[in-house]
Amino acid sequence: MRAQLNDQFHVLCYVYQLGSSCNFDRDIWLRGPLQVPTSRLRLQPNADEAILAKLGYKQEFRRAFTPLEVFGVAFSYIGLLPSIASVLFYAAPNGGPLAMVWGWAIASVFIMCIGLAMAELASAAPTSGGLYYWTYSLASPRCRNFLAWIVGYSNTIQSITAVASVDWACAIQITAAVSIASDQAYATTNEQLYGIYAALVLSHAVLVSFGTRILARLQRLYILLNVCLCLVVIIVLPIVTPSEYRNSANFALGEFTNSHQEATDSSVHMSEEAYECRHCDTMGNRINISLTFCMGTDLNGILSSPIGQPMAQILYNSLGQRGALAVWCLVILAQYVLPACSASIA
C-alpha cells in the first residue's frame, strides 16, 4: 500500500508541476490520500497549460481573462474613435478626405496580414512574452539572442511611449471638452495642459495596480463603450449633420488636400493570462468615411478652431454644444482606457 501511494505521489508531482519540483508534502501524502488538502490538488492541467508544457514553458501568470475580455483588451487598445480623433490633426491637412479614407483602407490590408500571422503564432505558442519568445524560438541560433533582445526592448519602449503619447492626447481632449462647455470661450495654457497630463499618468499608475481579475471584468464595459461610440459616428452623425456641413461623394472619397505643403499586438501579451487563448486571438474605415461626409469643406476652419481638436469641432458643428459635449466625454473616457490597457499588458 505504501509503495502504491509513493508511486501515486510521483505521478501527481509530474502532473501538478509538469515535470518541475513538487510542492506537495510527501509525508502527508504517505499517511493517506484522505489527509491531503484537496485545495492543493490539480489532477490534470488545462489545455492552455498543456500547450505551454509541450514548449517546455511553465505557466507563471493566473488566467483571469476570458476570450471576450482578451478581445476587449485588443479593442480598447486600438481605441478606434479616440485614436482617429488623436491623429486627425495630421490626416486632415496632409491629404484630407482622400488620405483619411483610402490611406486607412490600403494600410488595413497589410496590417491584416501581420495580424493573421501573429494570431497563428499566438494560438500555437500562447506565452506572455510572445513577440520575443517567438523570435528566440524561430530565429537562427547564431543570432536569436540578439534579435530577441532587440524585439523585447523595442516592444518595451513602445509600451512606455504609448502611455505617454495617449495620455497627452487625452489631456488635449479634456481641454477641448472644457472649450465646448464654455461655448469656445476657454483657452488652455501650457501649464494647465501639462498638469492634466501629469494627473492622467499618475491615475493610470494606480489603475493598473489593481488585480488581474478586476482589470479583466472592466474589459466588458470598455467593449460596450467603444462599440457605442463607433455606432454614434457611423449612424447618428450622418443623420443629424446640418445640410451645410454635408459633403458630396466626390469630395468625401476623392478630395486631396495638402494645407502644409510638405511631404494590433496587445492581445498577444495577454495570452498567458487568458482562458482558451488558442481561440482568442473595417470599422475604422467606416468612421473615417462618415467623418469625411459630415465635416464640411472648410478644413482650415476645423484645424484652427478655438476648441483645439478637429474631431471635437466636427461633432460641435453637427450635434450642437450639448450633444457634442456628451459624445466627447465618452471619447475622453475611451481614450483614458487606452493607456490602462497598454500598461497592463506591458
Short mmCIF file of C-alpha atoms in Angstrom, two decimals, residues 33-205:
data_model
loop_
_atom_site.label_atom_id
_atom_site.label_comp_id
_atom_site.label_asym_id
_atom_site.label_seq_id
_atom_site.Cartn_x
_atom_site.Cartn_y
_atom_site.Cartn_z
CA PRO A 33 -4.90 10.31 0.48
CA LEU A 34 -7.80 11.45 2.67
CA GLN A 35 -5.48 13.75 4.62
CA VAL A 36 -4.17 15.60 1.57
CA PRO A 37 -5.62 19.15 1.31
CA THR A 38 -7.94 18.96 -1.69
CA SER A 39 -7.43 22.67 -2.48
CA ARG A 40 -3.83 21.83 -3.42
CA LEU A 41 -4.67 19.00 -5.80
CA ARG A 42 -4.92 19.54 -9.53
CA LEU A 43 -5.18 16.17 -11.18
CA GLN A 44 -4.56 17.44 -14.71
CA PRO A 45 -3.51 20.72 -16.38
CA ASN A 46 -5.91 22.58 -18.61
CA ALA A 47 -5.43 22.71 -22.37
CA ASP A 48 -3.52 26.01 -22.34
CA GLU A 49 -1.02 24.74 -19.77
CA ALA A 50 -0.60 21.55 -21.78
CA ILE A 51 0.36 23.61 -24.83
CA LEU A 52 2.94 25.50 -22.79
CA ALA A 53 4.27 22.25 -21.34
CA LYS A 54 4.92 20.93 -24.85
CA LEU A 55 7.01 24.03 -25.47
CA GLY A 56 8.98 23.41 -22.28
CA TYR A 57 7.42 26.52 -20.77
CA LYS A 58 5.92 26.69 -17.26
CA GLN A 59 2.95 28.99 -16.75
CA GLU A 60 3.60 31.82 -14.29
CA PHE A 61 0.53 34.08 -14.58
CA ARG A 62 -3.01 33.46 -13.41
CA ARG A 63 -5.57 33.03 -16.17
CA ALA A 64 -8.34 35.53 -15.44
CA PHE A 65 -9.25 36.77 -18.93
CA THR A 66 -11.96 35.06 -20.99
CA PRO A 67 -11.77 35.20 -24.82
CA LEU A 68 -14.29 38.07 -24.80
CA GLU A 69 -12.17 40.02 -22.32
CA VAL A 70 -9.00 39.44 -24.34
CA PHE A 71 -10.88 40.84 -27.33
CA GLY A 72 -11.81 43.77 -25.07
CA VAL A 73 -8.13 44.44 -24.34
CA ALA A 74 -7.28 44.48 -28.05
CA PHE A 75 -10.36 46.52 -28.98
CA SER A 76 -9.74 49.06 -26.21
CA TYR A 77 -6.03 49.25 -27.00
CA ILE A 78 -6.82 50.04 -30.64
CA GLY A 79 -9.41 52.57 -29.48
CA LEU A 80 -10.81 53.24 -32.95
CA LEU A 81 -12.63 56.51 -32.40
CA PRO A 82 -10.26 58.06 -29.80
CA SER A 83 -7.25 57.07 -31.91
CA ILE A 84 -8.72 58.60 -35.06
CA ALA A 85 -9.54 61.75 -33.09
CA SER A 86 -5.94 61.95 -31.86
CA VAL A 87 -4.34 61.77 -35.31
CA LEU A 88 -6.90 63.80 -37.26
CA PHE A 89 -4.52 66.74 -36.73
CA TYR A 90 -2.21 65.10 -39.28
CA ALA A 91 -4.57 63.40 -41.72
CA ALA A 92 -6.83 66.38 -42.42
CA PRO A 93 -4.15 68.84 -43.63
CA ASN A 94 -1.92 66.18 -45.23
CA GLY A 95 -4.16 64.58 -47.81
CA GLY A 96 -7.61 65.46 -46.46
CA PRO A 97 -10.55 63.12 -47.19
CA LEU A 98 -8.54 61.12 -49.73
CA ALA A 99 -5.90 60.24 -47.14
CA MET A 100 -8.46 59.60 -44.39
CA VAL A 101 -10.47 57.07 -46.41
CA TRP A 102 -8.09 55.38 -48.83
CA GLY A 103 -4.97 55.64 -46.68
CA TRP A 104 -6.74 53.66 -43.96
CA ALA A 105 -8.15 51.13 -46.44
CA ILE A 106 -4.81 50.41 -48.13
CA ALA A 107 -2.87 50.17 -44.87
CA SER A 108 -5.51 47.84 -43.40
CA VAL A 109 -4.73 45.15 -45.99
CA PHE A 110 -1.08 44.93 -44.93
CA ILE A 111 -1.86 45.23 -41.23
CA MET A 112 -4.36 42.38 -41.58
CA CYS A 113 -1.59 40.14 -42.94
CA ILE A 114 0.55 40.94 -39.90
CA GLY A 115 -2.42 40.34 -37.59
CA LEU A 116 -3.20 36.95 -39.11
CA ALA A 117 0.42 35.84 -38.75
CA MET A 118 0.53 36.98 -35.12
CA ALA A 119 -2.80 35.28 -34.38
CA GLU A 120 -1.46 31.98 -35.74
CA LEU A 121 1.69 32.25 -33.62
CA ALA A 122 -0.29 33.28 -30.53
CA SER A 123 -2.59 30.27 -30.81
CA ALA A 124 0.38 27.91 -31.24
CA ALA A 125 2.60 29.43 -28.53
CA PRO A 126 0.42 31.39 -26.04
CA THR A 127 3.19 32.89 -23.88
CA SER A 128 3.11 36.31 -22.24
CA GLY A 129 6.40 37.29 -23.88
CA GLY A 130 5.01 36.33 -27.27
CA LEU A 131 6.99 38.54 -29.61
CA TYR A 132 10.47 37.93 -28.25
CA TYR A 133 9.71 34.33 -27.30
CA TRP A 134 8.71 33.59 -30.90
CA THR A 135 11.77 35.41 -32.17
CA TYR A 136 14.05 33.34 -29.97
CA SER A 137 12.31 30.08 -30.92
CA LEU A 138 12.19 30.63 -34.69
CA ALA A 139 15.38 32.58 -35.41
CA SER A 140 18.75 31.07 -36.22
CA PRO A 141 20.75 30.02 -33.12
CA ARG A 142 23.57 32.27 -34.30
CA CYS A 143 21.60 35.48 -33.89
CA ARG A 144 18.45 34.65 -31.92
CA ASN A 145 19.73 36.13 -28.64
CA PHE A 146 20.43 39.47 -30.29
CA LEU A 147 17.17 39.50 -32.27
CA ALA A 148 15.09 38.55 -29.21
CA TRP A 149 16.81 41.34 -27.24
CA ILE A 150 16.02 43.88 -29.98
CA VAL A 151 12.38 42.79 -30.25
CA GLY A 152 11.88 42.71 -26.47
CA TYR A 153 13.31 46.15 -25.77
CA SER A 154 11.70 47.73 -28.83
CA ASN A 155 8.34 46.47 -27.60
CA THR A 156 9.06 47.71 -24.07
CA ILE A 157 9.96 51.19 -25.33
CA GLN A 158 6.81 51.19 -27.45
CA SER A 159 4.68 50.37 -24.41
CA ILE A 160 6.24 53.20 -22.38
CA THR A 161 5.90 55.80 -25.12
CA ALA A 162 2.35 54.64 -25.89
CA VAL A 163 1.21 55.55 -22.37
CA ALA A 164 2.88 58.96 -22.63
CA SER A 165 1.53 59.83 -26.08
CA VAL A 166 -2.03 58.63 -25.44
CA ASP A 167 -2.20 60.48 -22.11
CA TRP A 168 -1.03 63.65 -23.85
CA ALA A 169 -3.77 63.24 -26.46
CA CYS A 170 -6.28 62.63 -23.66
CA ALA A 171 -5.18 65.86 -21.94
CA ILE A 172 -5.84 67.78 -25.17
CA GLN A 173 -9.25 66.15 -25.44
CA ILE A 174 -10.12 67.19 -21.88
CA THR A 175 -9.27 70.81 -22.62
CA ALA A 176 -11.40 70.55 -25.79
CA ALA A 177 -14.33 69.40 -23.64
CA VAL A 178 -13.89 72.43 -21.41
CA SER A 179 -13.84 74.65 -24.50
CA ILE A 180 -17.09 73.08 -25.77
CA ALA A 181 -18.72 73.53 -22.35
CA SER A 182 -17.72 77.22 -22.31
CA ASP A 183 -19.03 77.70 -25.86
CA GLN A 184 -15.45 78.06 -27.16
CA ALA A 185 -14.60 80.86 -24.73
CA TYR A 186 -11.97 78.88 -22.80
CA ALA A 187 -8.33 78.86 -23.92
CA THR A 188 -5.95 76.50 -22.12
CA THR A 189 -2.34 77.29 -21.18
CA ASN A 190 0.67 75.00 -21.49
CA GLU A 191 0.92 74.80 -17.70
CA GLN A 192 -2.67 73.64 -17.37
CA LEU A 193 -2.23 71.13 -20.18
CA TYR A 194 0.86 69.63 -18.57
CA GLY A 195 -0.85 69.47 -15.18
CA ILE A 196 -3.74 67.48 -16.66
CA TYR A 197 -1.27 65.20 -18.42
CA ALA A 198 0.67 64.51 -15.19
CA ALA A 199 -2.55 63.73 -13.33
CA LEU A 200 -3.56 61.25 -16.04
CA VAL A 201 -0.23 59.43 -15.88
CA LEU A 202 -0.42 59.14 -12.07
CA SER A 203 -4.01 57.90 -12.19
CA HIS A 204 -3.05 55.17 -14.66
CA ALA A 205 -0.22 54.08 -12.38
#
